């Protein structure tokens, strides 16, 4: 067992975990943050993506010990109370989800993409950078539309600050 | 995943000491290869020793005619390094083609080279640029480092600390991606050194892992242009054949990727 302490969605959490505990299991089973999903066993689908110190990583391919001391943001940590994050709002408005299984990972990856590219984002870049996120329902069209819409909303929000 | 013991090493010496204490220890860097393998229960290390937070293993340093990438530097940091994009754009571009963004945030050059997957990208750059792999014990030339599929010159417990790449006159990398895994179905790195030598390495093609391609080297040495390769034919002997592509398909890909790499070279 290892004692760990990290910040999850702004709150410090600590605990004793088996050394083999993956970050995704820590989030889901220890913290009941079940918004982060497990879609594959091969590190390929991206349903489990969360931010670790601001970088979008696969929580199924990270031991919780590796992020001891880090700051983690999950899908539950994006909204401000009842106010959805612009990316979440854009997914709702553009019908960017069907079953919703891939959506938390899509949104966490998408926020990271917009943060890296800002206003320069175009459709080809979004499609290319979402390579690590698999969706079995939507055909991606409305996901890409949502991300581009949110990129606009996020840069306007930033400009207003 | 089987049970294991996780240790975060504070220095290279600490990591080597912890390795020696474990019965079947393994180093962990980005975990983007080792953890999937452990999840599938194909590896069951008694201990995993995390190298990723050791300050001496992170960063990119420029010398007069070379650039050194320390072993635990993630692919993302290599791809986005502006000085590297100027000094050795082909290497920054190669790092940016590995996997997907989440893999690039965590996966590292040291882990990629230690693993020596026959379809991995970095080995092509290391061999074509005649880079030197530095470890906690010695320096190993590219030609001596790669020993075939998933095997390298590393001894038990030896730690890659950095890789030094001589800056070439020109270099380019082109990769035909496997559409699902994004590994190279075949990738070719072409380089012209400052002394005029031409070195070309292909990954994803040979049954023995990364390899030099003498026929293309000779043609490019005579005439550095994509057209110079039009008449070159590559033998399919010893090339991989699997459900993704036959050996002669890969042989042709080597030529076509080399032509694209030459066109992009800078
Ligand atoms: C979905 C997906 C797609 C990918 N696509 C590509 C691709 O297109 N191209 C590509 O090249 N790779 C690809 N990879 C592999 C990726 O680049 C890995 O990050 C890399 O191969 C291993 O690096 P790591 O730092 O994650 O190593 P780890 O997984 O931590 O370790 C790998 C091995 O190296 C050993 N090791 C690690 N560091 C050292 C060191 N400093 N000294 C000695 N031994 C060490 C470990 O003990 C282990 O055996 C992909 C991976 C995934 C999950
Ligand atoms: S569950 Fe993590 S990549 Fe599929
Ligand atoms: S909405 Fe169902 S998997 Fe993407």
mmCIF file of C-alpha atoms and ligand atoms in Angstrom, chain A residues 42-44 58 61, chain B residues 26-36 51 57 71-72 75 97-100 103 106-112 114-115 119-123 154 158-161 175 181-184, ligand 1:
data_model
loop_
_atom_site.group_PDB
_atom_site.id
_atom_site.type_symbol
_atom_site.label_atom_id
_atom_site.label_comp_id
_atom_site.label_asym_id
_atom_site.label_seq_id
_atom_site.Cartn_x
_atom_site.Cartn_y
_atom_site.Cartn_z
ATOM 1 C CA UNK A 42 -5.666 -1.032 -24.477
ATOM 2 C CA UNK A 43 -5.058 2.697 -23.870
ATOM 3 C CA UNK A 44 -6.665 3.587 -27.173
ATOM 4 C CA UNK A 58 -5.356 8.742 -20.117
ATOM 5 C CA UNK A 61 -2.684 4.388 -18.280
ATOM 6 C CA UNK B 26 11.249 -2.534 -14.038
ATOM 7 C CA UNK B 27 11.730 1.131 -14.701
ATOM 8 C CA UNK B 28 8.643 3.207 -15.419
ATOM 9 C CA UNK B 29 8.904 6.386 -17.445
ATOM 10 C CA UNK B 30 5.772 7.571 -19.290
ATOM 11 C CA UNK B 31 4.079 4.223 -18.708
ATOM 12 C CA UNK B 32 2.487 4.346 -22.164
ATOM 13 C CA UNK B 33 3.929 0.961 -23.053
ATOM 14 C CA UNK B 34 4.647 -0.674 -19.719
ATOM 15 C CA UNK B 35 1.238 -0.016 -18.108
ATOM 16 C CA UNK B 36 -0.828 -1.394 -21.031
ATOM 17 C CA UNK B 51 12.040 7.769 -13.456
ATOM 18 C CA UNK B 57 16.368 13.227 -16.790
ATOM 19 C CA UNK B 71 15.467 10.382 -21.345
ATOM 20 C CA UNK B 72 12.291 11.282 -19.448
ATOM 21 C CA UNK B 75 7.126 13.507 -26.722
ATOM 22 C CA UNK B 97 3.491 12.164 -34.954
ATOM 23 C CA UNK B 98 3.716 9.623 -32.120
ATOM 24 C CA UNK B 99 0.366 8.207 -31.023
ATOM 25 C CA UNK B 100 -2.163 10.846 -29.960
ATOM 26 C CA UNK B 103 0.175 9.545 -25.300
ATOM 27 C CA UNK B 106 3.350 11.123 -21.010
ATOM 28 C CA UNK B 107 5.407 8.888 -23.313
ATOM 29 C CA UNK B 108 9.150 9.571 -23.319
ATOM 30 C CA UNK B 109 12.123 9.088 -25.628
ATOM 31 C CA UNK B 110 13.952 6.893 -23.095
ATOM 32 C CA UNK B 111 10.978 4.556 -22.769
ATOM 33 C CA UNK B 112 10.524 4.375 -26.509
ATOM 34 C CA UNK B 114 14.408 0.991 -24.271
ATOM 35 C CA UNK B 115 11.297 -0.724 -25.587
ATOM 36 C CA UNK B 119 7.236 0.086 -35.473
ATOM 37 C CA UNK B 120 8.265 2.891 -33.109
ATOM 38 C CA UNK B 121 9.285 6.259 -34.537
ATOM 39 C CA UNK B 122 12.281 7.433 -32.487
ATOM 40 C CA UNK B 123 14.543 4.505 -33.452
ATOM 41 C CA UNK B 154 20.959 -2.218 -22.438
ATOM 42 C CA UNK B 158 20.983 0.056 -17.001
ATOM 43 C CA UNK B 159 19.213 3.420 -17.328
ATOM 44 C CA UNK B 160 19.092 5.540 -20.475
ATOM 45 C CA UNK B 161 19.807 9.083 -19.328
ATOM 46 C CA UNK B 175 5.419 7.886 -41.854
ATOM 47 C CA UNK B 181 -2.807 2.271 -33.714
ATOM 48 C CA UNK B 182 -0.978 5.197 -35.367
ATOM 49 C CA UNK B 183 2.306 3.294 -35.141
ATOM 50 C CA UNK B 184 4.353 3.289 -38.345
HETATM 51 C C1 LIG C 1 -2.359 4.436 -28.053
HETATM 52 C C2 LIG C 1 -0.856 4.449 -28.207
HETATM 53 C C3 LIG C 1 -0.308 4.808 -29.427
HETATM 54 C C4 LIG C 1 1.073 4.839 -29.594
HETATM 55 N N1 LIG C 1 1.570 5.188 -30.812
HETATM 56 C C5 LIG C 1 2.906 5.238 -31.001
HETATM 57 C C6 LIG C 1 3.466 5.626 -32.262
HETATM 58 O O1 LIG C 1 2.760 6.002 -33.190
HETATM 59 N N2 LIG C 1 4.818 5.624 -32.383
HETATM 60 C C7 LIG C 1 5.643 5.258 -31.364
HETATM 61 O O2 LIG C 1 6.857 5.284 -31.543
HETATM 62 N N3 LIG C 1 5.154 4.892 -30.173
HETATM 63 C C8 LIG C 1 3.813 4.876 -29.964
HETATM 64 N N4 LIG C 1 3.325 4.511 -28.738
HETATM 65 C C9 LIG C 1 4.267 4.150 -27.671
HETATM 66 C C10 LIG C 1 4.672 5.388 -26.897
HETATM 67 O O3 LIG C 1 5.494 6.226 -27.671
HETATM 68 C C11 LIG C 1 5.390 5.040 -25.598
HETATM 69 O O4 LIG C 1 5.351 6.192 -24.842
HETATM 70 C C12 LIG C 1 6.827 4.626 -25.682
HETATM 71 O O5 LIG C 1 7.043 3.564 -26.551
HETATM 72 C C13 LIG C 1 7.339 4.157 -24.333
HETATM 73 O O6 LIG C 1 7.713 5.267 -23.607
HETATM 74 P P1 LIG C 1 7.284 5.456 -22.096
HETATM 75 O O7 LIG C 1 8.029 6.616 -21.598
HETATM 76 O O8 LIG C 1 5.806 5.498 -22.018
HETATM 77 O O9 LIG C 1 7.887 4.135 -21.441
HETATM 78 P P2 LIG C 1 7.342 3.112 -20.360
HETATM 79 O O10 LIG C 1 6.082 2.505 -20.830
HETATM 80 O O11 LIG C 1 7.352 3.735 -19.031
HETATM 81 O O12 LIG C 1 8.510 2.042 -20.437
HETATM 82 C C14 LIG C 1 8.719 1.227 -21.585
HETATM 83 C C15 LIG C 1 9.897 0.284 -21.331
HETATM 84 O O13 LIG C 1 11.117 0.996 -21.269
HETATM 85 C C16 LIG C 1 11.783 0.838 -20.026
HETATM 86 N N5 LIG C 1 12.357 2.150 -19.704
HETATM 87 C C17 LIG C 1 11.662 3.327 -19.641
HETATM 88 N N6 LIG C 1 12.530 4.351 -19.453
HETATM 89 C C18 LIG C 1 13.770 3.829 -19.395
HETATM 90 C C19 LIG C 1 15.070 4.394 -19.232
HETATM 91 N N7 LIG C 1 15.262 5.708 -19.100
HETATM 92 N N8 LIG C 1 16.126 3.538 -19.208
HETATM 93 C C20 LIG C 1 15.955 2.211 -19.358
HETATM 94 N N9 LIG C 1 14.750 1.624 -19.533
HETATM 95 C C21 LIG C 1 13.672 2.417 -19.556
HETATM 96 C C22 LIG C 1 10.706 0.351 -19.074
HETATM 97 O O14 LIG C 1 11.248 -0.439 -18.041
HETATM 98 C C23 LIG C 1 9.809 -0.444 -19.994
HETATM 99 O O15 LIG C 1 10.320 -1.726 -20.169
HETATM 100 C C24 LIG C 1 1.940 4.480 -28.523
HETATM 101 C C25 LIG C 1 1.391 4.130 -27.282
HETATM 102 C C26 LIG C 1 0.005 4.107 -27.109
HETATM 103 C C27 LIG C 1 -0.565 3.729 -25.782
#
